[in-house]
GROMACS .gro file of C-alpha atoms in nm:
model
  355
    1UNK     CA    1 -10.711   8.288  15.775
    2UNK     CA    2 -10.437   8.522  15.660
    3UNK     CA    3 -10.527   8.874  15.560
    4UNK     CA    4 -10.447   8.989  15.204
    5UNK     CA    5 -10.169   9.207  15.346
    6UNK     CA    6 -10.008   8.909  15.526
    7UNK     CA    7 -10.039   8.690  15.217
    8UNK     CA    8  -9.874   8.959  15.008
    9UNK     CA    9  -9.594   8.994  15.263
   10UNK     CA   10  -9.537   8.617  15.262
   11UNK     CA   11  -9.527   8.616  14.884
   12UNK     CA   12  -9.272   8.897  14.881
   13UNK     CA   13  -9.060   8.715  15.139
   14UNK     CA   14  -9.072   8.395  14.939
   15UNK     CA   15  -8.979   8.575  14.620
   16UNK     CA   16  -8.691   8.748  14.792
   17UNK     CA   17  -8.547   8.426  14.932
   18UNK     CA   18  -8.557   8.266  14.586
   19UNK     CA   19  -8.388   8.561  14.414
   20UNK     CA   20  -8.053   8.381  14.433
   21UNK     CA   21  -8.175   8.026  14.392
   22UNK     CA   22  -7.856   7.906  14.218
   23UNK     CA   23  -7.619   8.102  14.445
   24UNK     CA   24  -7.651   8.074  14.825
   25UNK     CA   25  -7.468   8.399  14.894
   26UNK     CA   26  -7.521   8.762  14.802
   27UNK     CA   27  -7.455   8.913  14.459
   28UNK     CA   28  -7.191   9.131  14.622
   29UNK     CA   29  -7.008   8.816  14.730
   30UNK     CA   30  -7.015   8.687  14.371
   31UNK     CA   31  -6.859   9.011  14.245
   32UNK     CA   32  -6.589   8.981  14.511
   33UNK     CA   33  -6.512   8.615  14.444
   34UNK     CA   34  -6.482   8.639  14.064
   35UNK     CA   35  -6.148   8.830  14.050
   36UNK     CA   36  -6.022   8.638  14.356
   37UNK     CA   37  -6.088   8.306  14.184
   38UNK     CA   38  -5.914   8.430  13.871
   39UNK     CA   39  -5.596   8.516  14.065
   40UNK     CA   40  -5.597   8.191  14.262
   41UNK     CA   41  -5.653   7.973  13.955
   42UNK     CA   42  -5.386   8.153  13.750
   43UNK     CA   43  -5.132   8.115  14.034
   44UNK     CA   44  -5.225   7.748  14.077
   45UNK     CA   45  -5.186   7.682  13.705
   46UNK     CA   46  -4.850   7.860  13.699
   47UNK     CA   47  -4.724   7.649  13.988
   48UNK     CA   48  -4.856   7.331  13.828
   49UNK     CA   49  -4.686   7.409  13.496
   50UNK     CA   50  -4.351   7.453  13.671
   51UNK     CA   51  -4.391   7.144  13.889
   52UNK     CA   52  -4.498   6.923  13.598
   53UNK     CA   53  -4.247   7.063  13.350
   54UNK     CA   54  -4.515   7.203  13.117
   55UNK     CA   55  -4.353   7.543  13.064
   56UNK     CA   56  -4.349   7.497  12.687
   57UNK     CA   57  -4.708   7.380  12.662
   58UNK     CA   58  -4.971   7.612  12.515
   59UNK     CA   59  -5.182   7.763  12.789
   60UNK     CA   60  -5.447   7.927  12.570
   61UNK     CA   61  -5.735   7.688  12.635
   62UNK     CA   62  -5.641   7.642  12.998
   63UNK     CA   63  -5.646   8.019  13.057
   64UNK     CA   64  -5.979   8.046  12.876
   65UNK     CA   65  -6.118   7.778  13.109
   66UNK     CA   66  -5.977   7.961  13.410
   67UNK     CA   67  -6.155   8.281  13.307
   68UNK     CA   68  -6.479   8.085  13.262
   69UNK     CA   69  -6.449   7.926  13.607
   70UNK     CA   70  -6.372   8.260  13.771
   71UNK     CA   71  -6.693   8.404  13.622
   72UNK     CA   72  -6.904   8.111  13.745
   73UNK     CA   73  -7.032   8.292  14.059
   74UNK     CA   74  -7.143   8.585  13.842
   75UNK     CA   75  -7.322   8.357  13.596
   76UNK     CA   76  -7.497   8.177  13.881
   77UNK     CA   77  -7.628   8.505  14.014
   78UNK     CA   78  -7.752   8.596  13.665
   79UNK     CA   79  -7.930   8.261  13.639
   80UNK     CA   80  -8.082   8.322  13.980
   81UNK     CA   81  -8.212   8.657  13.866
   82UNK     CA   82  -8.365   8.502  13.556
   83UNK     CA   83  -8.522   8.219  13.760
   84UNK     CA   84  -8.670   8.460  14.013
   85UNK     CA   85  -8.862   8.636  13.735
   86UNK     CA   86  -8.992   8.315  13.582
   87UNK     CA   87  -8.732   8.323  13.305
   88UNK     CA   88  -8.806   8.675  13.179
   89UNK     CA   89  -8.584   8.977  13.227
   90UNK     CA   90  -8.584   9.332  13.101
   91UNK     CA   91  -8.338   9.266  12.820
   92UNK     CA   92  -8.391   9.609  12.672
   93UNK     CA   93  -8.285   9.769  12.998
   94UNK     CA   94  -7.969   9.556  13.006
   95UNK     CA   95  -7.885   9.660  12.651
   96UNK     CA   96  -7.931  10.026  12.738
   97UNK     CA   97  -7.714   9.991  13.049
   98UNK     CA   98  -7.434   9.810  12.866
   99UNK     CA   99  -7.441  10.049  12.571
  100UNK     CA  100  -7.417  10.347  12.803
  101UNK     CA  101  -7.127  10.188  12.992
  102UNK     CA  102  -6.942  10.118  12.667
  103UNK     CA  103  -7.005  10.470  12.542
  104UNK     CA  104  -6.824  10.608  12.845
  105UNK     CA  105  -6.517  10.409  12.733
  106UNK     CA  106  -6.518  10.507  12.368
  107UNK     CA  107  -6.150  10.603  12.382
  108UNK     CA  108  -5.935  10.895  12.272
  109UNK     CA  109  -5.927  10.982  11.902
  110UNK     CA  110  -5.573  10.999  11.761
  111UNK     CA  111  -5.504  11.292  11.526
  112UNK     CA  112  -5.467  11.201  11.158
  113UNK     CA  113  -5.124  11.047  11.110
  114UNK     CA  114  -5.050  11.115  11.480
  115UNK     CA  115  -5.008  11.488  11.413
  116UNK     CA  116  -5.246  11.775  11.489
  117UNK     CA  117  -5.211  11.924  11.139
  118UNK     CA  118  -5.150  11.804  10.785
  119UNK     CA  119  -4.817  11.826  10.607
  120UNK     CA  120  -4.590  11.755  10.905
  121UNK     CA  121  -4.305  11.526  10.802
  122UNK     CA  122  -4.131  11.288  11.040
  123UNK     CA  123  -3.808  11.436  10.905
  124UNK     CA  124  -3.893  11.773  11.063
  125UNK     CA  125  -3.704  11.779  11.391
  126UNK     CA  126  -3.736  11.402  11.405
  127UNK     CA  127  -4.113  11.404  11.425
  128UNK     CA  128  -4.141  11.620  11.737
  129UNK     CA  129  -4.509  11.690  11.682
  130UNK     CA  130  -4.586  11.323  11.627
  131UNK     CA  131  -4.423  11.217  11.953
  132UNK     CA  132  -4.594  11.505  12.133
  133UNK     CA  133  -4.928  11.349  12.034
  134UNK     CA  134  -4.813  11.015  12.174
  135UNK     CA  135  -4.746  11.184  12.507
  136UNK     CA  136  -5.116  11.273  12.530
  137UNK     CA  137  -5.216  10.908  12.484
  138UNK     CA  138  -5.018  10.764  12.773
  139UNK     CA  139  -5.309  10.785  13.016
  140UNK     CA  140  -5.580  10.632  12.797
  141UNK     CA  141  -5.676  10.266  12.757
  142UNK     CA  142  -5.831  10.293  12.411
  143UNK     CA  143  -5.697  10.479  12.106
  144UNK     CA  144  -5.933  10.535  11.814
  145UNK     CA  145  -5.771  10.549  11.470
  146UNK     CA  146  -6.009  10.682  11.204
  147UNK     CA  147  -5.892  10.578  10.857
  148UNK     CA  148  -6.155  10.813  10.710
  149UNK     CA  149  -6.160  10.770  10.330
  150UNK     CA  150  -5.829  10.581  10.318
  151UNK     CA  151  -5.601  10.884  10.290
  152UNK     CA  152  -5.574  10.980  10.658
  153UNK     CA  153  -5.312  10.732  10.781
  154UNK     CA  154  -4.976  10.602  10.664
  155UNK     CA  155  -4.817  10.276  10.770
  156UNK     CA  156  -4.520  10.458  10.921
  157UNK     CA  157  -4.745  10.670  11.144
  158UNK     CA  158  -4.945  10.370  11.264
  159UNK     CA  159  -4.618  10.193  11.342
  160UNK     CA  160  -4.505  10.490  11.547
  161UNK     CA  161  -4.830  10.483  11.746
  162UNK     CA  162  -4.810  10.107  11.804
  163UNK     CA  163  -4.443  10.114  11.899
  164UNK     CA  164  -4.506  10.379  12.163
  165UNK     CA  165  -4.815  10.204  12.299
  166UNK     CA  166  -4.631   9.870  12.317
  167UNK     CA  167  -4.333  10.013  12.504
  168UNK     CA  168  -4.535  10.228  12.744
  169UNK     CA  169  -4.821   9.981  12.798
  170UNK     CA  170  -5.082  10.240  12.701
  171UNK     CA  171  -5.307  10.259  12.509
  172UNK     CA  172  -5.395   9.892  12.560
  173UNK     CA  173  -5.611   9.859  12.249
  174UNK     CA  174  -5.643  10.034  11.912
  175UNK     CA  175  -5.989  10.065  11.756
  176UNK     CA  176  -6.014  10.127  11.379
  177UNK     CA  177  -6.299  10.316  11.218
  178UNK     CA  178  -6.346  10.436  10.860
  179UNK     CA  179  -6.588  10.591  10.615
  180UNK     CA  180  -6.792  10.324  10.438
  181UNK     CA  181  -7.077  10.368  10.191
  182UNK     CA  182  -7.085  10.738  10.267
  183UNK     CA  183  -7.117  10.683  10.643
  184UNK     CA  184  -6.842  10.805  10.872
  185UNK     CA  185  -6.709  10.645  11.189
  186UNK     CA  186  -6.799  10.288  11.090
  187UNK     CA  187  -6.642  10.020  11.307
  188UNK     CA  188  -6.377   9.808  11.132
  189UNK     CA  189  -6.206   9.624  11.417
  190UNK     CA  190  -5.977   9.641  11.717
  191UNK     CA  191  -5.637   9.493  11.800
  192UNK     CA  192  -5.355   9.500  12.053
  193UNK     CA  193  -5.075   9.749  11.967
  194UNK     CA  194  -4.805   9.480  12.009
  195UNK     CA  195  -4.980   9.257  11.754
  196UNK     CA  196  -5.014   9.545  11.508
  197UNK     CA  197  -4.647   9.638  11.554
  198UNK     CA  198  -4.533   9.284  11.479
  199UNK     CA  199  -4.752   9.262  11.168
  200UNK     CA  200  -4.614   9.590  11.035
  201UNK     CA  201  -4.257   9.470  11.082
  202UNK     CA  202  -4.336   9.143  10.909
  203UNK     CA  203  -4.488   9.329  10.615
  204UNK     CA  204  -4.172   9.527  10.535
  205UNK     CA  205  -3.812   9.438  10.624
  206UNK     CA  206  -3.724   9.805  10.592
  207UNK     CA  207  -3.966   9.900  10.868
  208UNK     CA  208  -3.828   9.623  11.090
  209UNK     CA  209  -3.475   9.749  11.030
  210UNK     CA  210  -3.580  10.106  11.117
  211UNK     CA  211  -3.746   9.984  11.436
  212UNK     CA  212  -3.446   9.778  11.548
  213UNK     CA  213  -3.205  10.060  11.465
  214UNK     CA  214  -3.402  10.315  11.668
  215UNK     CA  215  -3.440  10.073  11.959
  216UNK     CA  216  -3.066  10.004  11.963
  217UNK     CA  217  -2.977  10.371  11.952
  218UNK     CA  218  -3.213  10.448  12.238
  219UNK     CA  219  -3.069  10.169  12.453
  220UNK     CA  220  -2.714  10.294  12.395
  221UNK     CA  221  -2.804  10.653  12.485
  222UNK     CA  222  -2.987  10.544  12.800
  223UNK     CA  223  -2.699  10.322  12.912
  224UNK     CA  224  -2.456  10.610  12.866
  225UNK     CA  225  -2.671  10.845  13.074
  226UNK     CA  226  -2.558  10.872  13.440
  227UNK     CA  227  -2.872  10.975  13.624
  228UNK     CA  228  -2.692  11.118  13.929
  229UNK     CA  229  -2.508  11.400  13.749
  230UNK     CA  230  -2.654  11.737  13.649
  231UNK     CA  231  -2.753  11.771  13.280
  232UNK     CA  232  -2.467  12.001  13.186
  233UNK     CA  233  -2.200  11.749  13.296
  234UNK     CA  234  -2.350  11.427  13.165
  235UNK     CA  235  -2.102  11.259  12.930
  236UNK     CA  236  -2.336  11.177  12.643
  237UNK     CA  237  -2.034  11.269  12.434
  238UNK     CA  238  -2.010  11.385  12.077
  239UNK     CA  239  -1.807  11.073  12.004
  240UNK     CA  240  -2.087  10.847  12.128
  241UNK     CA  241  -2.351  11.045  11.941
  242UNK     CA  242  -2.137  11.023  11.629
  243UNK     CA  243  -2.092  10.648  11.665
  244UNK     CA  244  -2.469  10.609  11.694
  245UNK     CA  245  -2.537  10.827  11.392
  246UNK     CA  246  -2.691  11.094  11.617
  247UNK     CA  247  -2.430  11.370  11.581
  248UNK     CA  248  -2.591  11.712  11.632
  249UNK     CA  249  -2.918  11.564  11.757
  250UNK     CA  250  -2.889  11.643  12.126
  251UNK     CA  251  -3.198  11.862  12.088
  252UNK     CA  252  -3.376  11.535  12.020
  253UNK     CA  253  -3.221  11.316  12.287
  254UNK     CA  254  -3.220  11.593  12.553
  255UNK     CA  255  -3.488  11.843  12.449
  256UNK     CA  256  -3.513  12.195  12.588
  257UNK     CA  257  -3.591  12.353  12.824
  258UNK     CA  258  -3.493  12.091  13.083
  259UNK     CA  259  -3.219  11.926  12.873
  260UNK     CA  260  -3.300  11.591  13.033
  261UNK     CA  261  -3.321  11.256  12.860
  262UNK     CA  262  -3.628  11.240  12.636
  263UNK     CA  263  -3.889  11.005  12.792
  264UNK     CA  264  -4.011  10.928  12.440
  265UNK     CA  265  -3.661  10.879  12.302
  266UNK     CA  266  -3.740  10.544  12.137
  267UNK     CA  267  -4.035  10.691  11.948
  268UNK     CA  268  -3.842  11.007  11.859
  269UNK     CA  269  -3.561  10.802  11.706
  270UNK     CA  270  -3.808  10.570  11.532
  271UNK     CA  271  -3.976  10.870  11.370
  272UNK     CA  272  -3.636  10.983  11.244
  273UNK     CA  273  -3.548  10.633  11.116
  274UNK     CA  274  -3.873  10.607  10.919
  275UNK     CA  275  -3.865  10.955  10.766
  276UNK     CA  276  -3.722  10.820  10.442
  277UNK     CA  277  -4.024  10.595  10.390
  278UNK     CA  278  -4.252  10.897  10.357
  279UNK     CA  279  -4.127  11.019  10.023
  280UNK     CA  280  -4.386  10.778   9.880
  281UNK     CA  281  -4.602  10.703  10.182
  282UNK     CA  282  -4.799  10.379  10.205
  283UNK     CA  283  -5.155  10.475  10.290
  284UNK     CA  284  -5.388  10.252  10.491
  285UNK     CA  285  -5.743  10.205  10.367
  286UNK     CA  286  -5.981   9.931  10.481
  287UNK     CA  287  -5.862   9.664  10.229
  288UNK     CA  288  -5.500   9.735  10.324
  289UNK     CA  289  -5.592   9.715  10.694
  290UNK     CA  290  -5.735   9.366  10.637
  291UNK     CA  291  -5.433   9.267  10.430
  292UNK     CA  292  -5.193   9.369  10.705
  293UNK     CA  293  -5.379   9.269  11.019
  294UNK     CA  294  -5.643   9.001  10.950
  295UNK     CA  295  -5.476   8.744  11.184
  296UNK     CA  296  -5.488   8.986  11.480
  297UNK     CA  297  -5.785   9.209  11.395
  298UNK     CA  298  -6.106   9.150  11.593
  299UNK     CA  299  -6.402   9.251  11.378
  300UNK     CA  300  -6.701   9.131  11.583
  301UNK     CA  301  -6.918   9.392  11.751
  302UNK     CA  302  -7.246   9.409  11.941
  303UNK     CA  303  -7.492   9.588  11.714
  304UNK     CA  304  -7.759   9.789  11.898
  305UNK     CA  305  -8.025   9.715  11.636
  306UNK     CA  306  -8.001   9.337  11.687
  307UNK     CA  307  -8.268   9.142  11.875
  308UNK     CA  308  -8.235   9.204  12.250
  309UNK     CA  309  -8.204   8.836  12.350
  310UNK     CA  310  -7.948   8.757  12.078
  311UNK     CA  311  -7.757   9.076  12.161
  312UNK     CA  312  -7.730   8.992  12.532
  313UNK     CA  313  -7.635   8.632  12.460
  314UNK     CA  314  -7.355   8.749  12.230
  315UNK     CA  315  -7.236   8.996  12.495
  316UNK     CA  316  -7.211   8.732  12.767
  317UNK     CA  317  -7.059   8.461  12.546
  318UNK     CA  318  -6.796   8.677  12.373
  319UNK     CA  319  -6.457   8.533  12.475
  320UNK     CA  320  -6.246   8.826  12.355
  321UNK     CA  321  -6.043   9.050  12.581
  322UNK     CA  322  -6.260   9.340  12.462
  323UNK     CA  323  -6.614   9.373  12.326
  324UNK     CA  324  -6.692   9.649  12.076
  325UNK     CA  325  -7.033   9.819  12.049
  326UNK     CA  326  -7.192   9.968  11.738
  327UNK     CA  327  -7.511  10.144  11.636
  328UNK     CA  328  -7.602  10.086  11.271
  329UNK     CA  329  -7.236  10.004  11.215
  330UNK     CA  330  -7.110  10.323  11.380
  331UNK     CA  331  -6.859  10.267  11.656
  332UNK     CA  332  -6.997  10.373  11.995
  333UNK     CA  333  -6.760  10.222  12.252
  334UNK     CA  334  -6.564   9.925  12.380
  335UNK     CA  335  -6.535   9.740  12.712
  336UNK     CA  336  -6.323   9.463  12.853
  337UNK     CA  337  -6.494   9.123  12.870
  338UNK     CA  338  -6.489   9.128  13.250
  339UNK     CA  339  -6.649   9.474  13.255
  340UNK     CA  340  -6.927   9.353  13.022
  341UNK     CA  341  -7.012   9.062  13.253
  342UNK     CA  342  -7.012   9.289  13.556
  343UNK     CA  343  -7.228   9.558  13.393
  344UNK     CA  344  -7.475   9.295  13.266
  345UNK     CA  345  -7.503   9.144  13.612
  346UNK     CA  346  -7.567   9.478  13.778
  347UNK     CA  347  -7.832   9.563  13.517
  348UNK     CA  348  -8.007   9.225  13.561
  349UNK     CA  349  -8.026   9.233  13.939
  350UNK     CA  350  -8.302   9.411  14.129
  351UNK     CA  351  -8.173   9.712  14.328
  352UNK     CA  352  -8.191   9.527  14.661
  353UNK     CA  353  -8.040   9.196  14.543
  354UNK     CA  354  -7.705   9.260  14.710
  355UNK     CA  355  -7.851   9.375  15.041
   0.00000   0.00000   0.00000
């Protein structure tokens, strides 16, 4: 007859071997395979499209399916964890873990109208202060734009931010907050800078013209810039600058003290091109934000006060590139969809599940 200690040991061994009932390998292996499967499936689909002549076909649903398949190992491990506990998990602990992870990726707040102080016009030295703020955003993934009471941001300034983010690839996402019903920092939505930039151009032909003009000027200056000659001998001539409408603006294209080509030249020239729009600036409040960006604005968020089970289900089933988190409507953070799945898995698993 087995002793109580031996029976307990057998029970623990049995429980441990059933921890991953739906997945025969370790949780660590699932985390390794998920991104690998994603890459393999995307490459396979790309090759198949070319071979079958489907280059013009919409790939949206196919890519969504690919992402789902790549996450299958992770979901199987989650199911195994649920099964090993008889179908009950510490959902509250998962919510706390995910909320904390999202809070660490809240993002960098952009100064009002992309300038550190009020009253700075884009006409002043071509918006030097505005582009200086953009320089500080190049290393962040998330930019937070607080519309406040509807008088903090102009359309021209948001366009400048989105144009810089689109060209440089960072920030990757813009989160909008605002004051609502007397409460500050309420989440409104998030969007990709490239989508916001396109919507702003579609809303006003004048803004599109300013954007195209600045882009063309920047391309011409860059093409005329021989990179192998010292700054003082580079033939960015007065004639060229005059032809481009940039006569006397070398301080902008080649700022002191280094007198080298401005790395934010496109944004500097765009600020100058849009200065005329700010005589009567178009402010952005929440209704105007919806009017401009509803097709590309993602307004769903995971609310901390929701039921734990419903909250976790929404987190795992959200098919967006990013998932926003709120607490009583107040924005607390944002994570990529892949990061949410990973953080949820790690929170669900027992500490020794990957051993």
